[in-house]
Amino acid sequence: MATKFLALACIRKERSYGDLSPRPRYPSMPKYPRGVSAGETNVEGSEAKAVFSVMGMTCSACAGSVEKAVKRLPGIQEAIVDVLNNKAQVLFYPSFVNEETIRETIEDAGFEATLIQEEGTSDRSTQVCRVRINGMTCTSCSSTVEQALQAISGVQKAQVALATEEAEVHYDPNILSYNQILEAINETGFEAILLSTGEDMGKIGLKIDGVRTQNSMRIIENSLQALPGVQSIDIDPEVNKISLSYKPDVTGPRNFINVIESTGTSGRFKATIFPEGGGRESHRHEEIKQYRRSFLWSLVFTVPVFLISMIFMYIPGIKHALDTKIVNMLSIGAILRWVLSTPVQFIIGRRFYTGSYKALRNGSPNMDVLIALGTNAAYFYSVYLVLRSATSPSFESTDFFETSSMLISFILLGKYLEVLAKGKTSEAIAKLMDLAPGTAILLALDDQGNVISEEEIDSRLIQRNDLIKIIPGAKVASDGFVSWGQSHVNESMITGEARPVAKRKGDTVIGGTVNENGVLHIKATRVGSESALSQIVRLVESAQMAKAPVQKFADRISKYFVPLVIILSFSTWLAWFLAGKFHGYPGSWIPKSMDSFQLALQFGISVMVIACPCALGLATPTAVMVGTGVGASQGVLIKGGQALESAHKVNCVVFDKTGTLTIGKPVVVSTRLLKNLALRDFYELAAAAEVNSEHPLAKAIVEYAKKFREDEENPKWPEAQDFESITGHGVKAIVRNKEVIMGNKSLMLENNIPISIDAEEILAETEGMAQTGILVSVDREVTGVLAISDPLKPGAREVISILKSMKVRSIMVTGDNWGTANSIAGEVGIETVIAEAKPVQKAEKVKELQAAGYTVAMVGDGINDSPALVAADVGMAIGAGTDIAIEAADIVLMKSNLEDVITAIDLSRKTFSRIRLNYIWALGYNLMGIPIAAGALFPGTGFRLPPWIAGAAMAASSVSVVVCSLLLKNYKRPKKLENLYIGGIRIE
């Protein structure tokens, strides 16, 4: 993240009064070919970079041989070989050597080399694909898939979430394709379904009516392929479906429909959007249906088995009929139980055999293995008893067919209730996705810009730059900006902000929000996967994928859990069997219908089926899913379990000033000129110098300067030459052949510009009133002082007070001057202040606090806050801040309200306490349940746990953990916030 920040900070020419200038990088001396000096050829600075995929390397010795071979070539400046990622990066001079020569040299060294990146290509060689994985039942399954993915060359990061049954894979598309990722998952024994590839492409499926022959479909395919922007076309002739991948900035779905319908004669073909399932939700509903169906079918067979074994044996007439012997000691009752339990064991319970086979093949036994072993032990021992009674005139015993069938039925009931509950944990995403309207009104304009027609279309057909009409009460169909009209828009469903926001020409709108009163015409700018709503959904989905560090505890246990349970189960059976064999306990302990072997077998099976790895595996991810979903509904976007776990420990919050504690829209409140210069001319120079910066203070100066150009709506300022942003200080520029330097006192002193006593006094007076003073120098003379004020955010003092009551220390770190900083800190009640801090100093302060034992949260909004946001244990970005700050943060506060800092900390504490409770229950259940199932209470009380009850208890433990997590949905913000009044408006 820090690397990403530096890269972005270097390419953005932006001033930030608390920023850090990029440090100059001094390259090592260039390596020229033998016999060529720097004076003979101008090759310095003309280096090229190439990256090769090198296959066949197995150790550092291989990497060394490749490196040596490449470095022997003339014109090589540097060669770095990465054996782990099978890559070689080479810096070279193209006038002496080229990529093909380097590639051949690597191959001559005995390895296969492919050029994957040349100079000028993007360094962002990472894509993220999301995959649904069907068939995982416990943490052992998800760990198996995760390890298989991480072992693939080209995969940089892989996360597998058991609760969502999805994987998120970061991979290098130059080395690996997503099809190889799907194959790797399928090879582990699970079904992989691609959800998204991470490529910058739109995808849509169209259903074609009117196609009668394959030739017709080929004609349509050729017509679509001719369209610019179409990347790929897949055809499913069975359902007449065409799937297209396309570049959304070049073309769109309406173009495809028009081309299809204009192909052929007399409108023969008709195209509509193919009805797709609801993604994760449709899969979840299908899974619920499958478990419900399996459970009901199991009841059809299990209920009669239960009645025959447990009830009818006590009804005299029926008991006599069931005890009737057919062959030797084989009774009708035994045959009925065998026949009825067999479909449950092998047809309805087939999923457990399949799961066991896949798990054992991958060397990671899971819950399916325990169930299969337990039910098979009961079933096949019963089969042995039935066959023996059929061949013996005197052998008589009681079978366990009801154990195996009832065990499978109860486990299926538990899985049904579990997937039902797990479905509710992801309701937040479903609600977000439902915000998008189904239809939109598309406007067509003539050459003069007048509306000539309106058409209601499917909202999925909206393309970039479309003009959409939004009537009162309707949802905004797409992200865009208002081109005509004014209204108020309710954005609470996206940002959580309760008050409607006024919108007029030029203002941006968010898709999914509700237009309240006026009619708006909006121009679509971001559609489909680019929209704010889609990005929020992706962020919440990624958050639910990310594992909390505490999850590693369950992952470690899961590796040894199942083998340990199998050993305990066998040891239990052996101990009870040997004790019975050698009369280690009284014979009266053995029930009349059993012998010592059968009693021992029941104890062993009970231990095997009561142990539940699922409850441990679900303890963390279900709570994280619900917690992040609740956060999203409150306008607090939490980026995963790591952020949740860190936030609950926070005991120190570092606040930036501008845009965080203050509103972030500073205004010029006074201008004091120290030289004889017209105010209009003064602001011409100031605005020309500052217009190149995006800093809030710079924007305030430019906005104020417009008042002197009232006759122009968008005034054109004089050209600024040699513009330079001195990060953390100010700017320099040449305007109208005058050297203009604007910034703080330090900047003037660094440039040896004398500051008069009058200017010093004005600065002191300005800072004493919590205002920022900007010195303006023209031709190395201080010409004027600007006073800029940025009012405090409403409720800032109350928020700091509430944090104190929560035993959280508050600190302010700002790039502003000490006078302004102390004044603002005094107003809000912050005691510790760091002023005139550059970005690196903000990050260093965060690290100092961490070294002192604090868990630090940093709250900021600007590019200059990004290093501190990354350095902090938890970075919180104000939603109205820059994209870089939001990217660097762990938590995004969508409403830009300070009270959401409290909400984020409180929600994380509640979520983590729920995770703890889940672990206490899951571990406590296993630690207590296994000894009871093993017969620990039997000698003293005569109490034993039949296997089918043990199985029911195991199923109930998973359900209880999920339900415990679901209780988080009732989360309420702290009462102190409910009573907080901000600007006279109560926060609801």
PDB file of C-alpha atoms in Angstrom, residues 587-749:
ATOM      1  CA  GLY A 587     -21.823 -56.618  34.027  1.00  0.00           C
ATOM      2  CA  SER A 588     -24.915 -54.739  35.213  1.00  0.00           C
ATOM      3  CA  TRP A 589     -23.608 -51.650  33.371  1.00  0.00           C
ATOM      4  CA  ILE A 590     -24.268 -53.322  30.014  1.00  0.00           C
ATOM      5  CA  PRO A 591     -27.843 -52.758  28.712  1.00  0.00           C
ATOM      6  CA  LYS A 592     -29.871 -55.903  28.156  1.00  0.00           C
ATOM      7  CA  SER A 593     -30.023 -55.415  24.381  1.00  0.00           C
ATOM      8  CA  MET A 594     -26.214 -55.155  24.017  1.00  0.00           C
ATOM      9  CA  ASP A 595     -22.959 -56.874  24.791  1.00  0.00           C
ATOM     10  CA  SER A 596     -19.686 -55.234  25.858  1.00  0.00           C
ATOM     11  CA  PHE A 597     -18.467 -54.866  22.246  1.00  0.00           C
ATOM     12  CA  GLN A 598     -21.646 -53.041  21.181  1.00  0.00           C
ATOM     13  CA  LEU A 599     -21.523 -50.741  24.198  1.00  0.00           C
ATOM     14  CA  ALA A 600     -17.910 -49.851  23.385  1.00  0.00           C
ATOM     15  CA  LEU A 601     -18.842 -49.320  19.720  1.00  0.00           C
ATOM     16  CA  GLN A 602     -21.633 -46.897  20.667  1.00  0.00           C
ATOM     17  CA  PHE A 603     -19.249 -44.864  22.826  1.00  0.00           C
ATOM     18  CA  GLY A 604     -16.680 -44.777  19.985  1.00  0.00           C
ATOM     19  CA  ILE A 605     -19.249 -43.674  17.367  1.00  0.00           C
ATOM     20  CA  SER A 606     -20.646 -41.001  19.728  1.00  0.00           C
ATOM     21  CA  VAL A 607     -17.164 -39.482  20.175  1.00  0.00           C
ATOM     22  CA  MET A 608     -16.623 -39.472  16.425  1.00  0.00           C
ATOM     23  CA  VAL A 609     -19.878 -37.709  15.525  1.00  0.00           C
ATOM     24  CA  ILE A 610     -20.172 -35.257  18.422  1.00  0.00           C
ATOM     25  CA  ALA A 611     -16.859 -33.518  17.588  1.00  0.00           C
ATOM     26  CA  CYS A 612     -17.569 -30.450  15.476  1.00  0.00           C
ATOM     27  CA  PRO A 613     -14.852 -28.662  13.486  1.00  0.00           C
ATOM     28  CA  CYS A 614     -17.546 -26.618  11.701  1.00  0.00           C
ATOM     29  CA  ALA A 615     -18.459 -24.550  14.760  1.00  0.00           C
ATOM     30  CA  LEU A 616     -14.808 -23.509  15.146  1.00  0.00           C
ATOM     31  CA  GLY A 617     -14.528 -22.676  11.457  1.00  0.00           C
ATOM     32  CA  LEU A 618     -17.664 -20.526  11.441  1.00  0.00           C
ATOM     33  CA  ALA A 619     -16.946 -18.647  14.688  1.00  0.00           C
ATOM     34  CA  THR A 620     -14.977 -15.798  13.089  1.00  0.00           C
ATOM     35  CA  PRO A 621     -16.169 -15.457   9.452  1.00  0.00           C
ATOM     36  CA  THR A 622     -19.889 -15.338  10.278  1.00  0.00           C
ATOM     37  CA  ALA A 623     -19.358 -12.598  12.871  1.00  0.00           C
ATOM     38  CA  VAL A 624     -17.132 -10.648  10.446  1.00  0.00           C
ATOM     39  CA  MET A 625     -19.768 -10.985   7.698  1.00  0.00           C
ATOM     40  CA  VAL A 626     -22.549  -9.649   9.888  1.00  0.00           C
ATOM     41  CA  GLY A 627     -20.321  -6.950  11.433  1.00  0.00           C
ATOM     42  CA  THR A 628     -19.139  -5.590   8.078  1.00  0.00           C
ATOM     43  CA  GLY A 629     -22.715  -5.718   6.743  1.00  0.00           C
ATOM     44  CA  VAL A 630     -24.050  -3.768   9.733  1.00  0.00           C
ATOM     45  CA  GLY A 631     -21.185  -1.291   9.319  1.00  0.00           C
ATOM     46  CA  ALA A 632     -22.077  -0.750   5.651  1.00  0.00           C
ATOM     47  CA  SER A 633     -25.699  -0.009   6.603  1.00  0.00           C
ATOM     48  CA  GLN A 634     -24.415   2.575   9.120  1.00  0.00           C
ATOM     49  CA  GLY A 635     -22.164   4.263   6.533  1.00  0.00           C
ATOM     50  CA  VAL A 636     -18.986   2.683   7.955  1.00  0.00           C
ATOM     51  CA  LEU A 637     -17.184   0.495   5.394  1.00  0.00           C
ATOM     52  CA  ILE A 638     -14.818  -1.875   7.217  1.00  0.00           C
ATOM     53  CA  LYS A 639     -12.280  -3.589   4.969  1.00  0.00           C
ATOM     54  CA  GLY A 640     -12.277  -7.026   6.555  1.00  0.00           C
ATOM     55  CA  GLY A 641     -11.456  -8.978   9.667  1.00  0.00           C
ATOM     56  CA  GLN A 642      -7.963  -7.512  10.138  1.00  0.00           C
ATOM     57  CA  ALA A 643      -9.443  -3.998  10.475  1.00  0.00           C
ATOM     58  CA  LEU A 644     -12.166  -5.258  12.832  1.00  0.00           C
ATOM     59  CA  GLU A 645      -9.696  -7.037  15.067  1.00  0.00           C
ATOM     60  CA  SER A 646      -7.328  -4.048  15.243  1.00  0.00           C
ATOM     61  CA  ALA A 647     -10.108  -1.481  15.761  1.00  0.00           C
ATOM     62  CA  HIS A 648     -11.449  -3.183  18.876  1.00  0.00           C
ATOM     63  CA  LYS A 649      -8.066  -2.639  20.577  1.00  0.00           C
ATOM     64  CA  VAL A 650      -7.764   1.071  19.658  1.00  0.00           C
ATOM     65  CA  ASN A 651      -6.902   3.251  22.653  1.00  0.00           C
ATOM     66  CA  CYS A 652      -5.457   6.258  20.810  1.00  0.00           C
ATOM     67  CA  VAL A 653      -6.956   8.188  17.870  1.00  0.00           C
ATOM     68  CA  VAL A 654      -4.809  10.581  15.832  1.00  0.00           C
ATOM     69  CA  PHE A 655      -6.850  13.214  13.979  1.00  0.00           C
ATOM     70  CA  ASP A 656      -5.782  15.279  11.013  1.00  0.00           C
ATOM     71  CA  LYS A 657      -7.133  18.833  11.188  1.00  0.00           C
ATOM     72  CA  THR A 658      -8.197  20.070   7.742  1.00  0.00           C
ATOM     73  CA  GLY A 659     -11.226  18.175   6.447  1.00  0.00           C
ATOM     74  CA  THR A 660     -11.319  15.901   9.496  1.00  0.00           C
ATOM     75  CA  LEU A 661     -11.850  18.030  12.607  1.00  0.00           C
ATOM     76  CA  THR A 662     -12.756  20.974  10.380  1.00  0.00           C
ATOM     77  CA  ILE A 663     -15.263  21.054   7.530  1.00  0.00           C
ATOM     78  CA  GLY A 664     -12.479  21.041   4.941  1.00  0.00           C
ATOM     79  CA  LYS A 665     -13.853  23.920   2.870  1.00  0.00           C
ATOM     80  CA  PRO A 666     -11.720  26.860   3.974  1.00  0.00           C
ATOM     81  CA  VAL A 667     -12.563  30.404   2.955  1.00  0.00           C
ATOM     82  CA  VAL A 668     -10.461  33.550   2.738  1.00  0.00           C
ATOM     83  CA  VAL A 669     -11.626  35.832   5.574  1.00  0.00           C
ATOM     84  CA  SER A 670      -9.172  38.709   5.252  1.00  0.00           C
ATOM     85  CA  THR A 671      -6.441  40.110   3.010  1.00  0.00           C
ATOM     86  CA  ARG A 672      -3.723  42.469   4.291  1.00  0.00           C
ATOM     87  CA  LEU A 673      -1.514  44.095   1.618  1.00  0.00           C
ATOM     88  CA  LEU A 674       1.943  45.303   2.695  1.00  0.00           C
ATOM     89  CA  LYS A 675       2.935  46.855  -0.659  1.00  0.00           C
ATOM     90  CA  ASN A 676       1.293  49.319  -3.002  1.00  0.00           C
ATOM     91  CA  LEU A 677      -0.544  46.876  -5.289  1.00  0.00           C
ATOM     92  CA  ALA A 678      -4.130  46.768  -6.563  1.00  0.00           C
ATOM     93  CA  LEU A 679      -6.169  44.006  -4.862  1.00  0.00           C
ATOM     94  CA  ARG A 680      -7.346  42.690  -8.244  1.00  0.00           C
ATOM     95  CA  ASP A 681      -3.759  42.435  -9.550  1.00  0.00           C
ATOM     96  CA  PHE A 682      -2.651  40.817  -6.280  1.00  0.00           C
ATOM     97  CA  TYR A 683      -5.275  38.087  -6.622  1.00  0.00           C
ATOM     98  CA  GLU A 684      -4.493  37.614 -10.335  1.00  0.00           C
ATOM     99  CA  LEU A 685      -0.968  36.600  -9.362  1.00  0.00           C
ATOM    100  CA  ALA A 686      -2.109  34.531  -6.352  1.00  0.00           C
ATOM    101  CA  ALA A 687      -4.804  32.634  -8.287  1.00  0.00           C
ATOM    102  CA  ALA A 688      -2.480  31.967 -11.243  1.00  0.00           C
ATOM    103  CA  ALA A 689       0.059  30.385  -8.889  1.00  0.00           C
ATOM    104  CA  GLU A 690      -2.477  28.362  -6.881  1.00  0.00           C
ATOM    105  CA  VAL A 691      -4.782  27.162  -9.691  1.00  0.00           C
ATOM    106  CA  ASN A 692      -2.448  24.208 -10.387  1.00  0.00           C
ATOM    107  CA  SER A 693      -2.938  22.838  -6.864  1.00  0.00           C
ATOM    108  CA  GLU A 694      -5.865  20.808  -5.538  1.00  0.00           C
ATOM    109  CA  HIS A 695      -5.204  21.561  -1.882  1.00  0.00           C
ATOM    110  CA  PRO A 696      -8.275  22.965  -0.046  1.00  0.00           C
ATOM    111  CA  LEU A 697      -6.403  26.161   0.882  1.00  0.00           C
ATOM    112  CA  ALA A 698      -5.389  26.694  -2.737  1.00  0.00           C
ATOM    113  CA  LYS A 699      -8.978  26.203  -3.888  1.00  0.00           C
ATOM    114  CA  ALA A 700     -10.157  28.746  -1.315  1.00  0.00           C
ATOM    115  CA  ILE A 701      -7.723  31.345  -2.700  1.00  0.00           C
ATOM    116  CA  VAL A 702      -8.768  30.695  -6.326  1.00  0.00           C
ATOM    117  CA  GLU A 703     -12.467  30.790  -5.380  1.00  0.00           C
ATOM    118  CA  TYR A 704     -12.019  34.107  -3.576  1.00  0.00           C
ATOM    119  CA  ALA A 705     -10.088  35.550  -6.543  1.00  0.00           C
ATOM    120  CA  LYS A 706     -13.110  34.900  -8.785  1.00  0.00           C
ATOM    121  CA  LYS A 707     -14.950  37.695  -6.954  1.00  0.00           C
ATOM    122  CA  PHE A 708     -12.707  40.164  -8.778  1.00  0.00           C
ATOM    123  CA  ARG A 709     -13.772  38.641 -12.100  1.00  0.00           C
ATOM    124  CA  GLU A 710     -17.545  38.716 -11.575  1.00  0.00           C
ATOM    125  CA  ASP A 711     -18.141  39.237 -15.301  1.00  0.00           C
ATOM    126  CA  GLU A 712     -16.694  35.774 -16.110  1.00  0.00           C
ATOM    127  CA  GLU A 713     -18.207  32.453 -15.027  1.00  0.00           C
ATOM    128  CA  ASN A 714     -14.959  30.478 -15.453  1.00  0.00           C
ATOM    129  CA  PRO A 715     -12.139  33.042 -15.586  1.00  0.00           C
ATOM    130  CA  LYS A 716      -8.899  32.180 -17.321  1.00  0.00           C
ATOM    131  CA  TRP A 717      -5.900  32.995 -15.156  1.00  0.00           C
ATOM    132  CA  PRO A 718      -2.493  34.088 -16.421  1.00  0.00           C
ATOM    133  CA  GLU A 719      -0.158  31.225 -17.322  1.00  0.00           C
ATOM    134  CA  ALA A 720       2.119  30.047 -14.510  1.00  0.00           C
ATOM    135  CA  GLN A 721       5.569  28.911 -15.645  1.00  0.00           C
ATOM    136  CA  ASP A 722       8.045  26.774 -13.702  1.00  0.00           C
ATOM    137  CA  PHE A 723       5.297  25.792 -11.248  1.00  0.00           C
ATOM    138  CA  GLU A 724       6.676  23.891  -8.261  1.00  0.00           C
ATOM    139  CA  SER A 725       4.840  22.414  -5.307  1.00  0.00           C
ATOM    140  CA  ILE A 726       6.963  22.451  -2.150  1.00  0.00           C
ATOM    141  CA  THR A 727       5.198  19.810  -0.148  1.00  0.00           C
ATOM    142  CA  GLY A 728       4.347  20.896   3.377  1.00  0.00           C
ATOM    143  CA  HIS A 729       5.256  24.520   2.667  1.00  0.00           C
ATOM    144  CA  GLY A 730       3.574  26.076  -0.406  1.00  0.00           C
ATOM    145  CA  VAL A 731       4.130  26.798  -4.098  1.00  0.00           C
ATOM    146  CA  LYS A 732       6.455  28.682  -6.446  1.00  0.00           C
ATOM    147  CA  ALA A 733       5.716  29.944  -9.965  1.00  0.00           C
ATOM    148  CA  ILE A 734       6.635  32.603 -12.506  1.00  0.00           C
ATOM    149  CA  VAL A 735       3.541  34.672 -13.392  1.00  0.00           C
ATOM    150  CA  ARG A 736       3.789  37.600 -15.833  1.00  0.00           C
ATOM    151  CA  ASN A 737       7.576  37.496 -15.440  1.00  0.00           C
ATOM    152  CA  LYS A 738       7.228  37.925 -11.670  1.00  0.00           C
ATOM    153  CA  GLU A 739       8.448  35.310  -9.185  1.00  0.00           C
ATOM    154  CA  VAL A 740       5.506  34.419  -6.932  1.00  0.00           C
ATOM    155  CA  ILE A 741       6.131  32.386  -3.771  1.00  0.00           C
ATOM    156  CA  MET A 742       3.142  31.540  -1.533  1.00  0.00           C
ATOM    157  CA  GLY A 743       3.148  29.524   1.646  1.00  0.00           C
ATOM    158  CA  ASN A 744       4.097  29.461   5.278  1.00  0.00           C
ATOM    159  CA  LYS A 745       6.840  31.241   7.217  1.00  0.00           C
ATOM    160  CA  SER A 746       9.294  28.348   6.766  1.00  0.00           C
ATOM    161  CA  LEU A 747       9.082  28.644   2.980  1.00  0.00           C
ATOM    162  CA  MET A 748       9.983  32.323   3.099  1.00  0.00           C
ATOM    163  CA  LEU A 749      12.960  31.703   5.387  1.00  0.00           C
TER     164      LEU A 749
END
